Amino acid sequence: MTAGPLTPFVSPLVTDCAAVGVGAVCGALARHNIGRIATDKIASNPERFSHLTGWHTAGINVLGSFVLGGVFGSPVIDPAAAVNSNKIPPPTSSAAASKATTNAVRQFGLTPRQKLMVGVGFCGSFTTFSTFSVDVVNMVGKGQMGKAAAYVMTNNVGGVAAAAMGMMVARRLFGC
């Protein structure tokens, strides 16, 4: 008797949850470390940097919007295609080289699980609306209306613009 094909031991749901979890841990650690570095920098010279308090959250939200835009702008590829994408035969002429390069780029993208890991996991824990909201309330409470308005505009307009740019970059990169 010969052994048949191996069946997956772990269900796709568990694997998807693990992918989201890995992305979330990475996003949370990145956010924490950026916040820690910003706080340390401000504390090292408060007279010079105190006006920057809280702005790292806006930067994180805009950067996260760019990354998420890139994730959504990337084509969805089959996991089997991702494994076999490096098996492109070498071109024989410059015209063939151009076509082979174009075909190679079109084979790249993100698998559904990679989109979950980066989009839901990483970006979900990296960006934060709750911290943004508390920052705005604190600025308003201190009478810093101009700073609060600029902060709201940076997060909202900057975030939407960054998401659009991320999608545009991904679509150009992947030839979509």
mmCIF file of C-alpha atoms in Angstrom:
data_model
loop_
_atom_site.group_PDB
_atom_site.id
_atom_site.type_symbol
_atom_site.label_atom_id
_atom_site.label_comp_id
_atom_site.label_asym_id
_atom_site.label_seq_id
_atom_site.Cartn_x
_atom_site.Cartn_y
_atom_site.Cartn_z
ATOM 1 C CA MET A 1 0.000 0.000 0.000
ATOM 2 C CA THR A 2 1.373 3.405 -0.980
ATOM 3 C CA ALA A 3 0.793 6.595 0.886
ATOM 4 C CA GLY A 4 -1.594 9.062 -0.724
ATOM 5 C CA PRO A 5 -1.158 12.818 -0.877
ATOM 6 C CA LEU A 6 -0.838 14.519 2.451
ATOM 7 C CA THR A 7 -3.914 16.389 3.578
ATOM 8 C CA PRO A 8 -3.441 19.710 5.286
ATOM 9 C CA PHE A 9 -3.202 19.248 9.023
ATOM 10 C CA VAL A 10 -4.146 22.843 9.780
ATOM 11 C CA SER A 11 -7.347 24.368 8.460
ATOM 12 C CA PRO A 12 -7.170 27.458 6.222
ATOM 13 C CA LEU A 13 -8.988 29.445 8.926
ATOM 14 C CA VAL A 14 -6.270 28.682 11.468
ATOM 15 C CA THR A 15 -3.551 29.525 8.933
ATOM 16 C CA ASP A 16 -5.293 32.803 8.041
ATOM 17 C CA CYS A 17 -5.588 33.693 11.734
ATOM 18 C CA ALA A 18 -1.900 32.914 12.243
ATOM 19 C CA ALA A 19 -0.987 35.142 9.283
ATOM 20 C CA VAL A 20 -3.043 38.013 10.710
ATOM 21 C CA GLY A 21 -1.447 37.440 14.117
ATOM 22 C CA VAL A 22 2.102 37.533 12.748
ATOM 23 C CA GLY A 23 1.327 40.729 10.839
ATOM 24 C CA ALA A 24 -0.321 42.256 13.911
ATOM 25 C CA VAL A 25 2.667 41.544 16.144
ATOM 26 C CA CYS A 26 5.025 43.119 13.597
ATOM 27 C CA GLY A 27 2.778 46.176 13.162
ATOM 28 C CA ALA A 28 2.345 46.678 16.902
ATOM 29 C CA LEU A 29 6.080 46.396 17.529
ATOM 30 C CA ALA A 30 6.849 48.835 14.721
ATOM 31 C CA ARG A 31 4.319 51.333 16.084
ATOM 32 C CA HIS A 32 5.587 50.950 19.648
ATOM 33 C CA ASN A 33 9.209 51.469 18.633
ATOM 34 C CA ILE A 34 8.454 54.507 16.474
ATOM 35 C CA GLY A 35 6.531 55.996 19.416
ATOM 36 C CA ARG A 36 9.350 55.199 21.822
ATOM 37 C CA ILE A 37 11.983 56.724 19.542
ATOM 38 C CA ALA A 38 9.855 59.861 19.030
ATOM 39 C CA THR A 39 9.213 60.206 22.774
ATOM 40 C CA ASP A 40 12.913 59.765 23.576
ATOM 41 C CA LYS A 41 13.885 62.351 20.946
ATOM 42 C CA ILE A 42 11.378 64.879 22.332
ATOM 43 C CA ALA A 43 12.525 64.203 25.905
ATOM 44 C CA SER A 44 16.177 64.674 24.903
ATOM 45 C CA ASN A 45 15.545 68.298 23.912
ATOM 46 C CA PRO A 46 12.021 69.438 24.882
ATOM 47 C CA GLU A 47 12.678 73.077 24.011
ATOM 48 C CA ARG A 48 13.476 72.099 20.442
ATOM 49 C CA PHE A 49 11.083 69.182 19.867
ATOM 50 C CA SER A 50 8.077 69.597 22.217
ATOM 51 C CA HIS A 51 5.943 71.007 19.383
ATOM 52 C CA LEU A 52 6.247 67.585 17.689
ATOM 53 C CA THR A 53 4.501 65.705 20.512
ATOM 54 C CA GLY A 54 1.930 63.333 19.030
ATOM 55 C CA TRP A 55 2.887 63.903 15.400
ATOM 56 C CA HIS A 56 4.467 60.477 15.108
ATOM 57 C CA THR A 57 0.919 59.080 15.169
ATOM 58 C CA ALA A 58 0.043 61.141 12.095
ATOM 59 C CA GLY A 59 3.161 59.856 10.356
ATOM 60 C CA ILE A 60 2.293 56.277 11.276
ATOM 61 C CA ASN A 61 -1.276 56.691 10.026
ATOM 62 C CA VAL A 62 -0.156 58.219 6.713
ATOM 63 C CA LEU A 63 2.548 55.569 6.201
ATOM 64 C CA GLY A 64 0.098 52.798 7.110
ATOM 65 C CA SER A 65 -2.413 54.224 4.627
ATOM 66 C CA PHE A 66 0.262 54.118 1.919
ATOM 67 C CA VAL A 67 1.107 50.492 2.732
ATOM 68 C CA LEU A 68 -2.564 49.478 2.820
ATOM 69 C CA GLY A 69 -3.147 51.250 -0.498
ATOM 70 C CA GLY A 70 -0.249 49.264 -1.923
ATOM 71 C CA VAL A 71 -1.724 46.028 -0.604
ATOM 72 C CA PHE A 72 -5.093 46.745 -2.192
ATOM 73 C CA GLY A 73 -3.469 47.943 -5.423
ATOM 74 C CA SER A 74 -1.429 44.746 -5.760
ATOM 75 C CA PRO A 75 -2.845 41.939 -7.868
ATOM 76 C CA VAL A 76 -4.043 38.811 -6.098
ATOM 77 C CA ILE A 77 -2.027 35.817 -7.189
ATOM 78 C CA ASP A 78 -2.505 32.118 -6.661
ATOM 79 C CA PRO A 79 -0.148 30.745 -3.981
ATOM 80 C CA ALA A 80 1.070 28.085 -6.438
ATOM 81 C CA ALA A 81 1.974 30.831 -8.939
ATOM 82 C CA ALA A 82 3.973 32.616 -6.240
ATOM 83 C CA VAL A 83 6.049 29.483 -5.635
ATOM 84 C CA ASN A 84 6.662 28.878 -9.350
ATOM 85 C CA SER A 85 7.205 32.527 -10.398
ATOM 86 C CA ASN A 86 10.995 32.188 -10.354
ATOM 87 C CA LYS A 87 10.955 29.563 -13.128
ATOM 88 C CA ILE A 88 11.025 31.966 -16.085
ATOM 89 C CA PRO A 89 13.260 30.800 -18.952
ATOM 90 C CA PRO A 90 16.086 33.176 -19.930
ATOM 91 C CA PRO A 91 15.345 35.366 -22.984
ATOM 92 C CA THR A 92 17.150 34.839 -26.297
ATOM 93 C CA SER A 93 16.943 38.379 -27.749
ATOM 94 C CA SER A 94 16.365 41.932 -26.561
ATOM 95 C CA ALA A 95 12.734 41.828 -27.768
ATOM 96 C CA ALA A 96 12.266 38.535 -25.962
ATOM 97 C CA ALA A 97 13.975 40.012 -22.894
ATOM 98 C CA SER A 98 11.490 42.875 -22.806
ATOM 99 C CA LYS A 99 8.533 40.500 -23.140
ATOM 100 C CA ALA A 100 9.952 38.084 -20.538
ATOM 101 C CA THR A 101 10.478 40.953 -18.094
ATOM 102 C CA THR A 102 6.900 42.151 -18.627
ATOM 103 C CA ASN A 103 5.550 38.641 -18.123
ATOM 104 C CA ALA A 104 7.686 38.178 -15.008
ATOM 105 C CA VAL A 105 6.374 41.378 -13.428
ATOM 106 C CA ARG A 106 2.791 40.363 -14.134
ATOM 107 C CA GLN A 107 3.326 37.137 -12.187
ATOM 108 C CA PHE A 108 4.134 39.035 -9.010
ATOM 109 C CA GLY A 109 1.625 40.255 -6.492
ATOM 110 C CA LEU A 110 0.304 39.102 -3.153
ATOM 111 C CA THR A 111 -1.508 35.933 -2.238
ATOM 112 C CA PRO A 112 -4.795 36.313 -0.342
ATOM 113 C CA ARG A 113 -3.028 35.210 2.847
ATOM 114 C CA GLN A 114 -0.241 37.774 2.347
ATOM 115 C CA LYS A 115 -2.881 40.475 1.876
ATOM 116 C CA LEU A 116 -4.464 39.383 5.165
ATOM 117 C CA MET A 117 -1.123 39.404 6.959
ATOM 118 C CA VAL A 118 -0.019 42.838 5.734
ATOM 119 C CA GLY A 119 -3.393 44.571 5.305
ATOM 120 C CA VAL A 120 -5.386 43.348 8.293
ATOM 121 C CA GLY A 121 -2.565 42.252 10.592
ATOM 122 C CA PHE A 122 0.280 44.718 10.100
ATOM 123 C CA CYS A 123 -1.656 47.826 9.031
ATOM 124 C CA GLY A 124 -4.466 47.125 11.492
ATOM 125 C CA SER A 125 -2.119 47.181 14.471
ATOM 126 C CA PHE A 126 0.354 49.718 13.076
ATOM 127 C CA THR A 127 -2.151 52.492 12.425
ATOM 128 C CA THR A 128 -4.472 53.749 15.111
ATOM 129 C CA PHE A 129 -7.573 55.871 15.098
ATOM 130 C CA SER A 130 -8.000 55.780 18.867
ATOM 131 C CA THR A 131 -4.616 57.396 19.596
ATOM 132 C CA PHE A 132 -5.314 59.994 16.918
ATOM 133 C CA SER A 133 -8.661 60.783 18.583
ATOM 134 C CA VAL A 134 -7.125 61.135 22.052
ATOM 135 C CA ASP A 135 -4.353 63.355 20.647
ATOM 136 C CA VAL A 136 -6.952 65.688 19.091
ATOM 137 C CA VAL A 137 -8.979 65.861 22.329
ATOM 138 C CA ASN A 138 -5.797 66.678 24.285
ATOM 139 C CA MET A 139 -4.798 69.430 21.833
ATOM 140 C CA VAL A 140 -8.266 70.987 21.978
ATOM 141 C CA GLY A 141 -8.225 70.715 25.783
ATOM 142 C CA LYS A 142 -4.962 72.688 25.848
ATOM 143 C CA GLY A 143 -6.443 75.350 23.568
ATOM 144 C CA GLN A 144 -4.228 74.346 20.643
ATOM 145 C CA MET A 145 -6.970 74.676 18.042
ATOM 146 C CA GLY A 146 -4.659 75.400 15.092
ATOM 147 C CA LYS A 147 -2.441 72.453 15.934
ATOM 148 C CA ALA A 148 -5.496 70.198 16.340
ATOM 149 C CA ALA A 149 -6.908 71.308 12.975
ATOM 150 C CA ALA A 150 -3.563 70.739 11.222
ATOM 151 C CA TYR A 151 -3.283 67.330 12.879
ATOM 152 C CA VAL A 152 -6.782 66.316 11.759
ATOM 153 C CA MET A 153 -6.052 67.483 8.210
ATOM 154 C CA THR A 154 -2.703 65.676 8.111
ATOM 155 C CA ASN A 155 -4.245 62.403 9.266
ATOM 156 C CA ASN A 156 -7.307 62.558 7.041
ATOM 157 C CA VAL A 157 -6.118 64.256 3.856
ATOM 158 C CA GLY A 158 -2.610 62.825 4.157
ATOM 159 C CA GLY A 159 -3.962 59.340 4.848
ATOM 160 C CA VAL A 160 -6.326 59.363 1.868
ATOM 161 C CA ALA A 161 -3.634 60.798 -0.415
ATOM 162 C CA ALA A 162 -1.106 58.223 0.803
ATOM 163 C CA ALA A 163 -3.573 55.366 0.227
ATOM 164 C CA ALA A 164 -4.180 56.597 -3.328
ATOM 165 C CA MET A 165 -0.425 56.887 -3.938
ATOM 166 C CA GLY A 166 0.161 53.396 -2.537
ATOM 167 C CA MET A 167 -2.443 51.943 -4.890
ATOM 168 C CA MET A 168 -0.960 53.847 -7.834
ATOM 169 C CA VAL A 169 2.582 52.677 -7.055
ATOM 170 C CA ALA A 170 1.456 49.047 -6.679
ATOM 171 C CA ARG A 171 -0.523 49.121 -9.920
ATOM 172 C CA ARG A 172 2.410 50.577 -11.849
ATOM 173 C CA LEU A 173 4.844 48.179 -10.222
ATOM 174 C CA PHE A 174 2.718 45.133 -11.025
ATOM 175 C CA GLY A 175 1.488 46.364 -14.414
ATOM 176 C CA CYS A 176 -2.193 46.386 -13.462
#
